[in-house]
PDB file of C-alpha atoms in Angstrom:
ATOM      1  CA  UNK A   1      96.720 -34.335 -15.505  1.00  0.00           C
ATOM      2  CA  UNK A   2      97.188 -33.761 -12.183  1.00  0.00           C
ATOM      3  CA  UNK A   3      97.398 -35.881  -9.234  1.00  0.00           C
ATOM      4  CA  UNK A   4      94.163 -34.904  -8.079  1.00  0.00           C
ATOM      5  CA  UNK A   5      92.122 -34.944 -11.129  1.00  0.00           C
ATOM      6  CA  UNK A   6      93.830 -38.736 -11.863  1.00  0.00           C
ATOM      7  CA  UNK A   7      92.326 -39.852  -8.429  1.00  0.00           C
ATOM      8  CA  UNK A   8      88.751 -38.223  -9.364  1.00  0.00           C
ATOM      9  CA  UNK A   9      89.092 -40.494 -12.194  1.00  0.00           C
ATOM     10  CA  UNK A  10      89.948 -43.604 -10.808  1.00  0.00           C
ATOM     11  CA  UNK A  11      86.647 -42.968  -8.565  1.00  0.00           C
ATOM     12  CA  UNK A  12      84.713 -41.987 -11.409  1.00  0.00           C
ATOM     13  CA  UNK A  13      85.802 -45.123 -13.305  1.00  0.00           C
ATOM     14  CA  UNK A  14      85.289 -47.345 -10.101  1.00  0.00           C
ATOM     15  CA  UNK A  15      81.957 -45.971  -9.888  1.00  0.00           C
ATOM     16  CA  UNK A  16      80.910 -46.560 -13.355  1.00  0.00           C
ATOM     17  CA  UNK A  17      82.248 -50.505 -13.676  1.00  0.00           C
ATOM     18  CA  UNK A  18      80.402 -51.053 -10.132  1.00  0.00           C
ATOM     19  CA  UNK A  19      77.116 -49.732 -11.606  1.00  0.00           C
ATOM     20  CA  UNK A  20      77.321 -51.109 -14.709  1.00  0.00           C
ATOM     21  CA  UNK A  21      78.562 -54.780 -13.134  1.00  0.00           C
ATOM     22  CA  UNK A  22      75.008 -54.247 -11.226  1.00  0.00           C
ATOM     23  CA  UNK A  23      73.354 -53.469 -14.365  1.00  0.00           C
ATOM     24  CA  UNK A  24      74.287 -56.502 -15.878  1.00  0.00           C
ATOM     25  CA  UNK A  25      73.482 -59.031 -13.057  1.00  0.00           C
ATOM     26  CA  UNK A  26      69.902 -57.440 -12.996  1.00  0.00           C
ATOM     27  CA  UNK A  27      69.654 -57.743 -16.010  1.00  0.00           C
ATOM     28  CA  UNK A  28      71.098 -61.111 -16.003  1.00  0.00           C
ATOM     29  CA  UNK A  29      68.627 -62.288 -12.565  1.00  0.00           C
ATOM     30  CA  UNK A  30      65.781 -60.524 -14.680  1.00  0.00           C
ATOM     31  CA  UNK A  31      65.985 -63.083 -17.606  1.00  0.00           C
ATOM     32  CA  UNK A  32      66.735 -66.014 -15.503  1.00  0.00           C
ATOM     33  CA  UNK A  33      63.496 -65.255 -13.308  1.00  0.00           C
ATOM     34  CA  UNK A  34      61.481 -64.463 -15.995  1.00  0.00           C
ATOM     35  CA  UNK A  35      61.986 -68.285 -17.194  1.00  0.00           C
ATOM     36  CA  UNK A  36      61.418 -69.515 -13.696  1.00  0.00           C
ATOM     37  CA  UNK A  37      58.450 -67.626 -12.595  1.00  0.00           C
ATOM     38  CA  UNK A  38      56.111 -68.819 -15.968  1.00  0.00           C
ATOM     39  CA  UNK A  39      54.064 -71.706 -13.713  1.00  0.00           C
ATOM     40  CA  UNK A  40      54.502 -74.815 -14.370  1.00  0.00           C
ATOM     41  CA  UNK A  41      52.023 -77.564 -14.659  1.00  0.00           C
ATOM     42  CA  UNK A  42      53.009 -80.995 -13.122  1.00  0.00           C
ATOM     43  CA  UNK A  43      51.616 -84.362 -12.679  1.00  0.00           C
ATOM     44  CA  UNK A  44      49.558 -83.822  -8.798  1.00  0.00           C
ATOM     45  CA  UNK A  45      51.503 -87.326  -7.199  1.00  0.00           C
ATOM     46  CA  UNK A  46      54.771 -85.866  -8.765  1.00  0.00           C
ATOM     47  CA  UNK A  47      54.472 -82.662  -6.469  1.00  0.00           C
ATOM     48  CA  UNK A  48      55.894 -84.643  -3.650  1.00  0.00           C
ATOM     49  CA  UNK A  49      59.043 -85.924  -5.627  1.00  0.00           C
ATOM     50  CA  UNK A  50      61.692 -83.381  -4.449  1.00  0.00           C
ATOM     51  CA  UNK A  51      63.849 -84.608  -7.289  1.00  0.00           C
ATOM     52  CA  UNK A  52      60.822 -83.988  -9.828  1.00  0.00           C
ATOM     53  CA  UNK A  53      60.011 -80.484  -8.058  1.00  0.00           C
ATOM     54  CA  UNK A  54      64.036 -79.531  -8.441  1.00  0.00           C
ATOM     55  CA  UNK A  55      64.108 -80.070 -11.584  1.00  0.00           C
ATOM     56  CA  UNK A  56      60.766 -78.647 -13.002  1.00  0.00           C
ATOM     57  CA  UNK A  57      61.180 -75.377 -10.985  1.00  0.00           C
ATOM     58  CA  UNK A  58      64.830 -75.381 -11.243  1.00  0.00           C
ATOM     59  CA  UNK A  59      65.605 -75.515  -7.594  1.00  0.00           C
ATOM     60  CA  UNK A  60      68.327 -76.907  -5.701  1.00  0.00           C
ATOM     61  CA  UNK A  61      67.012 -80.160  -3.639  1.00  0.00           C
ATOM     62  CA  UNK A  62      67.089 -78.653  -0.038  1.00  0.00           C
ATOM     63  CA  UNK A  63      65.003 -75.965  -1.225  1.00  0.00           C
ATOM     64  CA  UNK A  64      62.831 -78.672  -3.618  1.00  0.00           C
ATOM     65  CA  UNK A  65      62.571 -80.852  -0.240  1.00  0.00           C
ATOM     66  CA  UNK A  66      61.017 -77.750   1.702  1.00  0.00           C
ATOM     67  CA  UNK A  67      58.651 -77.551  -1.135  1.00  0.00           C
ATOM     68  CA  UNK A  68      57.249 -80.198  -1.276  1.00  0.00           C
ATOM     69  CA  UNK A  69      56.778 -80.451   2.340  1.00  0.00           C
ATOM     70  CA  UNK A  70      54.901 -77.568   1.967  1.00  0.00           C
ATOM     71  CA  UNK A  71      52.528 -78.948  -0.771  1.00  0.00           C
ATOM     72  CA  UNK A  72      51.976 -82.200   0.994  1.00  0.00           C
ATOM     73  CA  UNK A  73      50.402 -80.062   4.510  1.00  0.00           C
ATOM     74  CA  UNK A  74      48.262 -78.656   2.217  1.00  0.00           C
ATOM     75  CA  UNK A  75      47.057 -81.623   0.131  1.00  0.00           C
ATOM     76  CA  UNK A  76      46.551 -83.384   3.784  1.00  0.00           C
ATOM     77  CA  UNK A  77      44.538 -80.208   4.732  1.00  0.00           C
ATOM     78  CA  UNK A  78      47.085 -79.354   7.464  1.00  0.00           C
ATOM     79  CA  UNK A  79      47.028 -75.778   5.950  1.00  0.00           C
ATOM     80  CA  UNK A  80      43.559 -74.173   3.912  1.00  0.00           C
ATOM     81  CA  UNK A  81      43.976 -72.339   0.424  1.00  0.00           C
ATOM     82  CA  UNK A  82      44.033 -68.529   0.331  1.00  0.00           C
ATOM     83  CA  UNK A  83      41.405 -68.241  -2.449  1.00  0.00           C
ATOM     84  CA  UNK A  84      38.955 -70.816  -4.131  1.00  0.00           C
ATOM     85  CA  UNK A  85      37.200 -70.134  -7.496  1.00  0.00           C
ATOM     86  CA  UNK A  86      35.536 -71.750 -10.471  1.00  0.00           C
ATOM     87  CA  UNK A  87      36.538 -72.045 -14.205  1.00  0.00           C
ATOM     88  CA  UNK A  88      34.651 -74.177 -16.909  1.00  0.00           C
ATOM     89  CA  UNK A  89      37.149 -76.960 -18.743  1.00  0.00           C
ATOM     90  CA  UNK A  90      36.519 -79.947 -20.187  1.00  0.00           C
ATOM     91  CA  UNK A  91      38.346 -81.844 -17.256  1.00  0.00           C
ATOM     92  CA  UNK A  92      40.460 -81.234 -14.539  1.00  0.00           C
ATOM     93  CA  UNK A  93      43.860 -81.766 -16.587  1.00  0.00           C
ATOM     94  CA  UNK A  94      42.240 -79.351 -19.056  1.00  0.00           C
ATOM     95  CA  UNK A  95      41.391 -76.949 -16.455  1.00  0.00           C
ATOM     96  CA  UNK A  96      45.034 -76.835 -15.150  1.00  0.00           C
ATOM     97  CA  UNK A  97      46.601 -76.115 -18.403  1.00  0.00           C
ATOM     98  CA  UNK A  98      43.942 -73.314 -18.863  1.00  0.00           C
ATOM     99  CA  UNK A  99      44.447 -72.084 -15.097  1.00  0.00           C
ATOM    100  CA  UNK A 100      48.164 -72.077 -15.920  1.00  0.00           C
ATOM    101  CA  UNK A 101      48.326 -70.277 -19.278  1.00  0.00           C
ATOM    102  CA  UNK A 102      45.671 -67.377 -17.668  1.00  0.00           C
ATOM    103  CA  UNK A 103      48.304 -66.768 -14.979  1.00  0.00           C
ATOM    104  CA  UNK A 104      51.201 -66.512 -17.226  1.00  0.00           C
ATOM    105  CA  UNK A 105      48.819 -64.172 -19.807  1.00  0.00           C
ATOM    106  CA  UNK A 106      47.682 -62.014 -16.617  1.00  0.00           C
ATOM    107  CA  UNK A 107      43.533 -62.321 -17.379  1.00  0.00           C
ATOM    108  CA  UNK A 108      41.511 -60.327 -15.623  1.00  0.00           C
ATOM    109  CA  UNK A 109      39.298 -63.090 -14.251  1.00  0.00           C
ATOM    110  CA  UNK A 110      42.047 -64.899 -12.191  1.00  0.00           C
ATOM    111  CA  UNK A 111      42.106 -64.146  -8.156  1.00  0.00           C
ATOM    112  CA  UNK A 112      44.789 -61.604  -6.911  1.00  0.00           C
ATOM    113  CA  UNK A 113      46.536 -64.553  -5.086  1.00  0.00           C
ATOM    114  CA  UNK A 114      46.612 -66.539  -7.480  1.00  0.00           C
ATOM    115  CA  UNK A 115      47.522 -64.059 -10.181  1.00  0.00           C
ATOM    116  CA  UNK A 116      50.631 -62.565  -7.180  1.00  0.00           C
ATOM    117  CA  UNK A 117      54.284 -62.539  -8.959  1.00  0.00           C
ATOM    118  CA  UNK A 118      55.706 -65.149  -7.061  1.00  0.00           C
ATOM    119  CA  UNK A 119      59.476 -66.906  -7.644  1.00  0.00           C
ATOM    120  CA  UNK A 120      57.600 -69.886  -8.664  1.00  0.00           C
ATOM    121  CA  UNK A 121      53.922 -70.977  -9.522  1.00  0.00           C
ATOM    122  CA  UNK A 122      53.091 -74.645  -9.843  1.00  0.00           C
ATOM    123  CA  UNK A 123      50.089 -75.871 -10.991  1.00  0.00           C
ATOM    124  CA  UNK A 124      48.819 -79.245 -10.430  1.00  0.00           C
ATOM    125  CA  UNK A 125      45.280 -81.235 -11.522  1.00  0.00           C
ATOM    126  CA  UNK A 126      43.871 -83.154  -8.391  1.00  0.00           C
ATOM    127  CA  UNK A 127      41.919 -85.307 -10.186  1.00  0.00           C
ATOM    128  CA  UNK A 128      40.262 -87.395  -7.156  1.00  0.00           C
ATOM    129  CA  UNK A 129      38.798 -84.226  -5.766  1.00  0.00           C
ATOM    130  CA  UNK A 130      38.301 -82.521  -9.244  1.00  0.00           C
ATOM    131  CA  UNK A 131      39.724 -79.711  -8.656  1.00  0.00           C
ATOM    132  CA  UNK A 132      42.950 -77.882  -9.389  1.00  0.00           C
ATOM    133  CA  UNK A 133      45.785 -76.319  -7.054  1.00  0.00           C
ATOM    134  CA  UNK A 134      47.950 -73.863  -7.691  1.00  0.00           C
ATOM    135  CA  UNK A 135      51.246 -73.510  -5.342  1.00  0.00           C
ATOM    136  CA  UNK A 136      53.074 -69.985  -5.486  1.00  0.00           C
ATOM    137  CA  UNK A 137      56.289 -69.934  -4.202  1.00  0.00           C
ATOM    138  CA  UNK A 138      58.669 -67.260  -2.534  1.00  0.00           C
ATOM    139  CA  UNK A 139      62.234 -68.573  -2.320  1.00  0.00           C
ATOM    140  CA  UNK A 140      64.729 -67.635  -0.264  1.00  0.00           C
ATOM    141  CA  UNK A 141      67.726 -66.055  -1.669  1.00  0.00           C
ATOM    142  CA  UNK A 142      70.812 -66.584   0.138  1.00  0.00           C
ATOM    143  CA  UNK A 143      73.315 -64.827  -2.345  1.00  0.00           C
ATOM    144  CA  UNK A 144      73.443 -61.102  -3.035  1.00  0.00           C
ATOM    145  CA  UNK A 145      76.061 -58.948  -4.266  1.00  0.00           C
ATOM    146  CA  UNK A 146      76.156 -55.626  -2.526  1.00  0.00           C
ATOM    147  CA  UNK A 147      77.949 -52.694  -2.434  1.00  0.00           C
ATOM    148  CA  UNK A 148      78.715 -49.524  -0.779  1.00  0.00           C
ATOM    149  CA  UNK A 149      80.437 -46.651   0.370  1.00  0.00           C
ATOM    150  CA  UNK A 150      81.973 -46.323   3.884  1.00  0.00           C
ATOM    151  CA  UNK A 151      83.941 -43.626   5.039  1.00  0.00           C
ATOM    152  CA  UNK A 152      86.561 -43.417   8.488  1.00  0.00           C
ATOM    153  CA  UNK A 153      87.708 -40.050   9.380  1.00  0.00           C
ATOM    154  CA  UNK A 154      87.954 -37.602   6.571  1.00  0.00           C
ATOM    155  CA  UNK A 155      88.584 -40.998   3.428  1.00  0.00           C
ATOM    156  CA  UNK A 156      85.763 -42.306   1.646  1.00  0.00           C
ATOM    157  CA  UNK A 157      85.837 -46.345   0.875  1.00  0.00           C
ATOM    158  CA  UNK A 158      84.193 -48.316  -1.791  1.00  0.00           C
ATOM    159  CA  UNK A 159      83.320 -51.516  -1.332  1.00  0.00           C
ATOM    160  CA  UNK A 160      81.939 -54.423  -2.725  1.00  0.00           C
ATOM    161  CA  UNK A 161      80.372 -57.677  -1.112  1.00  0.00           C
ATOM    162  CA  UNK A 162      78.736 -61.138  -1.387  1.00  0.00           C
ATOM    163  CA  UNK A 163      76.442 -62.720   0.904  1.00  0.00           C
ATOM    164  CA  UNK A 164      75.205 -65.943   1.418  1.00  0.00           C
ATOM    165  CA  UNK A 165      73.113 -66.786   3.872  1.00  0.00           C
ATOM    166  CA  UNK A 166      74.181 -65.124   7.135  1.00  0.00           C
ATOM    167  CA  UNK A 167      77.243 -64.699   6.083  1.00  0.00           C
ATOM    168  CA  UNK A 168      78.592 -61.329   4.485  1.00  0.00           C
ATOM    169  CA  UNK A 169      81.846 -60.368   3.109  1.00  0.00           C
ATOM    170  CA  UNK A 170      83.058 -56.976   1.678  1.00  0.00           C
ATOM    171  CA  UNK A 171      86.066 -55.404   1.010  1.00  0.00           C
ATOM    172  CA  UNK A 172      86.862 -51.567   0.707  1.00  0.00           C
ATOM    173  CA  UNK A 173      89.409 -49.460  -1.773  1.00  0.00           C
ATOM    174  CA  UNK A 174      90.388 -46.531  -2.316  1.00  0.00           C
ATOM    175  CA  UNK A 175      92.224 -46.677  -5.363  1.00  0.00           C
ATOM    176  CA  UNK A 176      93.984 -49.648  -6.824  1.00  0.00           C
ATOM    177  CA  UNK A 177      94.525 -51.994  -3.735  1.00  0.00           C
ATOM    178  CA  UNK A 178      92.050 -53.258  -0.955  1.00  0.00           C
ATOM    179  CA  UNK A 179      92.359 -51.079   2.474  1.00  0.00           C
ATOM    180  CA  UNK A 180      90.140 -53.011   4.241  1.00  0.00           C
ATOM    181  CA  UNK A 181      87.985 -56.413   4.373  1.00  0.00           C
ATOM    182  CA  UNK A 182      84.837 -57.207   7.040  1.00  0.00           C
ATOM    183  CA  UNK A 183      83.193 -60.366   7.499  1.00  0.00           C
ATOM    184  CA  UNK A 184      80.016 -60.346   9.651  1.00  0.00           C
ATOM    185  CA  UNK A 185      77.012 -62.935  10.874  1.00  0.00           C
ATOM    186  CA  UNK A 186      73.638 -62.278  10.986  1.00  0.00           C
ATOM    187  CA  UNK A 187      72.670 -63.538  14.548  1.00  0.00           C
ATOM    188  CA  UNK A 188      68.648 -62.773  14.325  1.00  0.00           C
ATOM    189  CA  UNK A 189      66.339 -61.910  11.689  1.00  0.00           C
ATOM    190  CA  UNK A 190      62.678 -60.971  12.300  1.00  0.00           C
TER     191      UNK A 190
END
């Protein structure tokens, strides 16, 4: 083999673990969100509880804490719900298990924002007002794994990356050993 062809095929084999390294950790994210996006039906004075939130919608607590911030502007009316309809059920816990399991089961008869694939979907009975809430929620996801091709004057680079937050790292071969490294900071977003 020449030298050539043996660099083709370090590419080549590059190419094919980064892909299939992706493939997995879709795969992977896939499952894991599957789990986490079924709603979840909770007690309504336990949607405050940042520690009861984390855990039930498996959630670190900074993220459970802006939840249930959230939930408690809308319960004091500070914010109005998107879409209001009416289901028959024996009571209002009744009504929230039945509210939750049409969601997961995609019925026809449940409102487009309610029925939205969401990170999370919580699902509460209000029993003083008789009525039931449902919460979705869009987290924010502050790691990714990227990667890339770059090239400087007549070389191409491949690179791969993590990112959390505003922060970004990635580093760029060629072959066998890193050639390069960047480290950048996201100073707006819009």
């Amino acid at each position: 083999m020449t030298e050539h062809q043996e660099k083709w095929l370090k590419y080549i084999l590059l190419g094919i673990c980064t892909v299939l390294g992706i493939c997995i950790g879709a795969l992977f994210v896939h499952y894991q969100h599957g789990k986490d996006a079924e709603p979840k039906v909770m007690e309504y004075q336990d949607t405050t509880d940042a520690k009861v939130v984390g855990k039930e919608l498996n959630v670190s607590q900074g993220t459970a804490k802006q939840i249930t911030d959230k939930i408690y502007q809308a319960q004091q009316g500070e914010t109005q719900p998107t879409v209001s309809y009416y289901i028959q059920a024996p009571d209002v816990r009744a009504g929230a298990d039945q509210v939750a399991a049409d969601i997961k089961s995609g019925k026809a008869n449940i409102p487009a924002a309610a029925a939205e694939k969401t990170d999370r979907t919580l699902v509460t009975a209000n029993e003083e007002k008789q009525k039931v809430d449902v919460y979705k929620i869009n987290l924010n996801k502050c790691h990714k794994i990227k990667a890339g091709v770059m090239t400087a004057g007549d070389k191409t680079y491949y690179g791969v990356g993590y990112q959390q937050g505003k922060w970004e790292g990635m580093i760029y071969s060629r072959g066998k050993k890193i050639n390069a490294g960047s480290i950048t900071y996201t100073v707006a977003e819009w």
